[in-house]
Amino acid sequence: MTRPKLLLDCDPGHDDAIAMLCAARYGDLVGITTVSGNAPLDRTTTNALLVSQIAEIDVEVHSGSERPLMADPVHAHHVHGPSGLDGPELPPLQRAVASRDAVEFLLDRAADDVWLVPTGPLTNIALALRRDPALLTRFAGITLMGGSVTGGNATPVAEFNIWADPEAAAEVFATGNPLTMIGLDLTHQVRMGHQEAVRLREADTATARMVADILDFYAASTPGARAAGAAAMHDPCAVLQVTHPELFESIRLPVAVETRGRYTRGMTVVDSRVPRSSSDRADGPFNDQVQVARHAEAARVIDLIIEAAVVPIP
Ligand code: BDR
Ligand code: CA
């Protein structure tokens, strides 16, 4: 199996932590950058370091933006707890950040064989784009977790990563560069919870125990996950779409990010009108190069996530 090179920009975060394991297991993880999102930057960075330490992932972690481009920082403590990774018992931190300049690292490591996978608010990416407007064309591709076609989680219409920094997301989408959008319509198809935690505990390794604790906490922390008995694996889906594209199906649709609406700020506006003629084409900042993921082979994706938690990182 060829392991694509991945650069993960994340805000761990329960599902980001699992995404890290998938990236290291199935990809060649060239680096991790962190951003303020699920928790403040110092916590998301500490969590990224702790997860890499527990899973023995040999990777540099570069911390990035402490706040969104314009908006006030918002966090998802109600989902991930004040630490951003409540649930597992975490050991004392023994690792340190490689730098506090994630933007420089992104600019430096962009290459045509590296996939960029953002799984948090897009602040670092937007800041890097301001320094190099061609940045996204220098990567093999970009697959991001964010947005939705049919409804939100942070607001009735906005998904958390886009809503937490809509201006950054708008700048990323408005580049017109090809993007793959792993939104809520897709990630809600891949759910894990107590049932998988039981399977993981049989493995009895530090990483498997951490993931089992993550699943137990995460599946109980939000009303949606509680109702379904399992939590959506948002961020691992973004990584696995790159490493196992055959398990995902997407459709190319124009997408723009709403930054101004009184009720719709942070919404990804997806033009799914069919047929769409030149007269009713979406215009303005719509990016018509977005592959919107719409179906995942959930059972196989879940098996891959469990394997990533159980089998040691190569
Ligand atoms: C996204 O928001 C965060 O809470 C998760 O880590 C995921 O990236 C889902 O809306
Ligand atoms: Ca995330």
Coordinates of C-alpha atoms and ligand atoms in Angstrom, one line a residue:
M1 CA 0.0 0.0 0.0
T2 CA 1.4 3.5 -0.8
R3 CA 1.1 5.8 2.1
P4 CA 0.3 9.4 1.0
K5 CA 2.2 12.2 2.7
L6 CA -0.2 14.1 4.9
L7 CA 0.1 17.4 6.8
L8 CA -2.6 17.6 9.4
D9 CA -3.8 21.0 10.7
C10 CA -6.0 20.2 13.7
D11 CA -7.5 21.2 17.1
P12 CA -7.6 18.0 19.2
G13 CA -10.4 17.4 20.1
H14 CA -11.6 13.8 20.4
D15 CA -12.1 13.1 16.8
D16 CA -8.9 15.1 15.8
A17 CA -7.0 12.7 18.1
I18 CA -8.4 9.7 16.3
A19 CA -7.6 11.4 13.0
M20 CA -4.0 11.7 14.1
L21 CA -3.8 8.0 14.6
C22 CA -5.3 7.3 11.2
A23 CA -2.9 9.7 9.6
A24 CA 0.1 8.1 11.2
R25 CA -1.2 4.6 10.5
Y26 CA -2.3 4.9 6.8
G27 CA -0.4 8.0 5.7
D28 CA 3.1 9.3 5.9
L29 CA 2.5 12.0 8.4
V30 CA 5.0 14.8 7.6
G31 CA 3.8 17.2 10.4
I32 CA 1.0 18.5 12.6
T33 CA 0.0 22.1 13.0
T34 CA -2.5 23.2 15.7
V35 CA -5.0 25.9 15.9
S36 CA -7.5 27.3 18.4
G37 CA -10.8 25.6 18.0
N38 CA -12.3 22.9 20.2
A39 CA -10.2 24.4 23.0
P40 CA -7.8 27.2 23.3
L41 CA -4.5 26.8 21.4
D42 CA -2.4 25.8 24.4
R43 CA -4.7 22.9 25.0
T44 CA -5.1 21.8 21.4
T45 CA -1.3 21.8 21.1
T46 CA -0.8 20.0 24.4
N47 CA -3.4 17.4 23.3
A48 CA -1.7 16.9 19.9
L49 CA 1.7 16.3 21.8
L50 CA 0.1 14.0 24.3
V51 CA -1.6 11.9 21.6
S52 CA 1.6 11.6 19.6
Q53 CA 3.4 10.6 22.9
I54 CA 0.9 7.9 23.9
A55 CA 0.7 6.5 20.4
E56 CA 4.5 6.8 19.9
I57 CA 4.0 8.9 16.7
D58 CA 7.3 10.4 15.7
V59 CA 6.1 13.7 14.3
E60 CA 6.8 17.5 14.7
V61 CA 3.9 19.5 16.2
H62 CA 3.9 23.3 15.3
S63 CA 1.4 25.5 17.1
G64 CA -0.4 28.2 15.1
S65 CA -3.1 30.7 15.5
E66 CA -4.4 31.6 18.9
R67 CA -7.5 33.3 17.6
P68 CA -9.7 33.6 14.5
L69 CA -8.9 36.2 11.8
M70 CA -11.7 38.6 13.0
A71 CA -14.1 36.8 15.2
D72 CA -13.8 36.3 18.9
P73 CA -12.4 32.8 19.8
V74 CA -15.1 30.2 20.4
H75 CA -14.5 26.7 21.8
A76 CA -16.5 23.5 21.9
H77 CA -16.2 22.8 25.6
H78 CA -19.7 21.4 25.7
V79 CA -18.6 18.6 23.3
H80 CA -14.9 18.0 24.2
G81 CA -14.7 19.3 27.8
P82 CA -12.6 22.2 29.1
S83 CA -9.3 20.4 28.2
G84 CA -10.5 19.7 24.7
L85 CA -9.8 16.0 25.4
D86 CA -11.8 15.1 28.5
G87 CA -12.3 11.4 29.3
P88 CA -9.0 9.6 28.9
E89 CA -6.5 9.8 31.7
L90 CA -3.6 11.6 30.2
P91 CA 0.1 11.2 31.3
P92 CA 2.5 14.0 32.1
L93 CA 3.6 15.7 28.9
Q94 CA 7.1 14.8 27.9
R95 CA 7.2 16.3 24.4
A96 CA 7.6 19.9 23.2
V97 CA 6.5 21.9 20.2
A98 CA 8.9 22.1 17.3
S99 CA 7.9 25.7 16.7
R100 CA 5.1 28.2 17.4
D101 CA 5.0 29.2 13.7
A102 CA 2.6 26.8 12.0
V103 CA 2.1 29.2 9.1
E104 CA 5.8 29.1 8.3
F105 CA 5.7 25.3 8.5
L106 CA 2.7 25.1 6.2
L107 CA 4.5 27.4 3.7
D108 CA 7.7 25.4 4.0
R109 CA 6.3 21.9 3.7
A110 CA 3.8 22.5 0.8
A111 CA 4.7 20.1 -2.0
D112 CA 3.1 18.4 -4.9
D113 CA 3.2 15.0 -3.1
V114 CA 1.8 16.3 0.3
W115 CA -1.9 16.4 1.1
L116 CA -3.2 19.1 3.4
V117 CA -5.9 17.9 5.8
P118 CA -7.4 20.6 8.0
T119 CA -9.7 19.3 10.7
G120 CA -10.2 22.5 12.7
P121 CA -11.0 26.1 11.9
L122 CA -9.2 27.3 8.8
T123 CA -7.3 30.2 10.5
N124 CA -3.7 28.9 9.9
I125 CA -4.5 28.0 6.3
A126 CA -6.0 31.5 5.6
L127 CA -3.0 33.2 7.2
A128 CA -0.6 31.1 5.1
L129 CA -2.6 31.9 2.0
R130 CA -2.3 35.6 2.7
R131 CA 1.5 35.1 2.4
D132 CA 1.3 32.8 -0.6
P133 CA -2.0 33.1 -2.5
A134 CA -0.9 30.1 -4.6
L135 CA -0.3 27.9 -1.5
L136 CA -3.1 25.5 -2.2
T137 CA -1.9 24.8 -5.7
R138 CA 1.5 23.7 -4.2
F139 CA -0.1 20.8 -2.4
A140 CA -1.2 17.5 -4.0
G141 CA -4.7 18.3 -2.7
I142 CA -6.7 19.6 0.2
T143 CA -9.3 17.6 2.0
L144 CA -10.9 19.5 4.9
M145 CA -13.4 18.5 7.6
G146 CA -16.0 21.3 7.7
G147 CA -19.3 22.6 6.5
S148 CA -22.4 20.7 5.4
V149 CA -25.1 20.7 2.7
T150 CA -28.2 20.3 4.9
G151 CA -27.7 21.7 8.4
G152 CA -25.3 22.6 11.1
N153 CA -24.1 21.6 14.5
A154 CA -22.8 24.9 15.9
T155 CA -25.9 26.7 14.7
P156 CA -29.0 25.4 12.8
V157 CA -27.1 26.0 9.5
A158 CA -23.3 26.2 10.4
E159 CA -20.8 23.5 11.1
F160 CA -18.4 24.2 14.0
N161 CA -15.0 24.5 12.0
I162 CA -16.5 27.0 9.5
W163 CA -18.5 28.9 12.1
A164 CA -15.5 29.3 14.4
D165 CA -13.7 31.3 11.8
P166 CA -16.0 32.1 8.9
E167 CA -13.6 34.8 7.4
A168 CA -10.8 32.2 7.2
A169 CA -13.0 29.6 5.6
A170 CA -14.4 32.2 3.1
E171 CA -10.8 33.0 2.1
V172 CA -9.9 29.4 1.6
F173 CA -13.0 28.6 -0.4
A174 CA -12.8 31.8 -2.5
T175 CA -9.4 30.8 -3.9
G176 CA -11.3 28.7 -6.4
N177 CA -8.8 25.9 -5.9
P178 CA -10.0 22.3 -5.9
L179 CA -11.0 21.2 -2.4
T180 CA -12.7 18.1 -1.0
M181 CA -15.2 19.0 1.7
I182 CA -15.9 16.4 4.3
G183 CA -19.1 17.9 5.8
L184 CA -21.6 16.8 8.4
D185 CA -23.8 15.0 5.8
L186 CA -20.9 12.6 5.3
T187 CA -19.5 12.4 8.8
H188 CA -22.9 11.6 10.5
Q189 CA -22.8 8.3 8.5
V190 CA -19.8 7.1 10.4
R191 CA -20.5 6.8 14.1
M192 CA -18.7 5.0 16.9
G193 CA -19.4 4.6 20.6
H194 CA -19.5 2.2 23.5
Q195 CA -19.8 -0.9 21.3
E196 CA -16.5 -0.1 19.6
A197 CA -15.0 0.9 23.0
V198 CA -15.6 -2.6 24.3
R199 CA -13.8 -4.0 21.2
L200 CA -10.9 -1.7 21.7
R201 CA -10.4 -2.5 25.4
E202 CA -9.8 -6.2 24.5
A203 CA -6.6 -5.0 22.8
D204 CA -5.2 -3.7 26.1
T205 CA -2.7 -1.2 24.7
A206 CA -2.2 2.4 25.9
T207 CA -3.5 3.7 22.5
A208 CA -6.5 1.4 22.3
R209 CA -7.4 2.3 25.9
M210 CA -7.1 6.0 25.1
V211 CA -9.4 5.6 22.1
A212 CA -11.9 3.6 24.1
D213 CA -12.0 6.3 26.7
I214 CA -12.3 9.0 24.0
L215 CA -15.3 7.1 22.4
D216 CA -17.1 6.7 25.8
F217 CA -16.7 10.4 26.6
Y218 CA -17.4 11.7 23.1
A219 CA -20.5 9.5 22.5
A220 CA -22.0 10.8 25.8
S221 CA -21.1 14.5 25.4
T222 CA -23.5 15.8 22.8
P223 CA -27.3 15.3 22.5
G224 CA -27.0 14.1 18.9
A225 CA -24.4 11.5 19.8
R226 CA -26.3 10.4 22.9
A227 CA -29.5 10.0 20.9
A228 CA -27.7 7.9 18.3
G229 CA -25.7 6.0 20.9
A230 CA -22.5 6.9 19.1
A231 CA -20.5 9.9 18.0
A232 CA -19.8 11.0 14.4
M233 CA -16.2 10.4 13.4
H234 CA -15.8 13.8 11.6
D235 CA -12.1 14.3 11.4
P236 CA -10.9 10.7 10.8
C237 CA -13.1 10.7 7.7
A238 CA -11.1 13.6 6.2
V239 CA -7.8 11.6 6.7
L240 CA -9.3 8.4 5.4
Q241 CA -10.8 10.1 2.3
V242 CA -7.2 10.7 1.3
T243 CA -5.7 7.4 2.2
H244 CA -8.7 5.2 1.2
P245 CA -10.6 7.3 -1.5
E246 CA -12.4 4.2 -2.7
L247 CA -14.5 4.2 0.5
F248 CA -16.0 7.7 -0.2
E249 CA -18.2 9.1 -2.9
S250 CA -18.4 12.8 -3.7
I251 CA -20.1 15.2 -6.1
R252 CA -18.7 18.4 -7.5
L253 CA -20.8 21.4 -6.5
P254 CA -20.3 25.1 -6.1
V255 CA -19.8 26.2 -2.5
A256 CA -19.5 29.6 -0.8
V257 CA -19.1 30.5 2.9
E258 CA -21.6 33.0 4.4
T259 CA -19.9 35.5 6.6
R260 CA -22.6 38.1 7.1
G261 CA -26.0 36.6 7.6
R262 CA -27.7 37.4 10.8
Y263 CA -28.8 33.7 11.1
T264 CA -26.5 32.1 8.6
R265 CA -23.0 33.2 9.5
G266 CA -20.6 30.3 9.0
M267 CA -22.9 28.4 6.7
T268 CA -21.5 26.6 3.7
V269 CA -23.9 27.6 0.9
V270 CA -23.9 24.6 -1.5
D271 CA -25.6 25.1 -4.9
S272 CA -27.1 21.6 -5.5
R273 CA -29.7 22.8 -8.0
V274 CA -30.1 20.3 -10.8
P275 CA -29.9 21.0 -13.7
R276 CA -27.9 24.1 -13.3
S277 CA -27.7 26.2 -16.5
S278 CA -25.5 29.2 -17.2
S279 CA -28.3 31.6 -16.3
D280 CA -28.8 30.1 -12.8
R281 CA -25.2 29.4 -12.1
A282 CA -24.0 30.5 -8.7
D283 CA -21.6 33.4 -9.0
G284 CA -19.6 35.7 -6.8
P285 CA -17.4 33.9 -4.3
F286 CA -18.7 30.4 -5.1
N287 CA -16.0 27.9 -5.6
D288 CA -17.1 25.4 -8.4
Q289 CA -14.1 23.1 -7.8
V290 CA -15.4 21.6 -4.5
Q291 CA -15.9 17.9 -4.2
V292 CA -18.6 17.6 -1.6
A293 CA -18.4 14.2 0.0
R294 CA -21.8 12.5 0.3
H295 CA -21.4 8.8 1.0
A296 CA -19.0 6.7 3.1
E297 CA -18.8 2.9 3.4
A298 CA -19.2 3.3 7.1
A299 CA -18.5 -0.3 8.3
R300 CA -15.2 -0.4 6.5
V301 CA -14.2 3.1 7.7
I302 CA -15.0 2.0 11.3
D303 CA -12.8 -1.1 10.9
L304 CA -9.9 1.1 9.7
I305 CA -10.3 3.4 12.7
I306 CA -10.3 0.4 15.0
E307 CA -7.2 -1.0 13.3
A308 CA -5.4 2.4 13.6
A309 CA -6.1 2.3 17.4
V310 CA -5.0 -1.3 17.9
V311 CA -2.1 -1.9 15.5
P312 CA 1.1 -0.1 16.4
I313 CA 2.1 2.8 14.2
P314 CA 4.6 1.7 11.5
Ligands
BDR1 C1 -15.9 19.5 13.9 O1 -15.9 20.3 15.0 C2 -15.1 19.8 16.0 O2 -15.8 19.8 17.3 C3 -14.7 18.4 15.6 O3 -13.4 18.2 16.1 C4 -14.8 18.4 14.1 O4 -13.6 18.9 13.5 C5 -17.2 18.9 13.6 O5 -18.2 19.9 13.4
CA2 CA -11.5 19.1 14.8

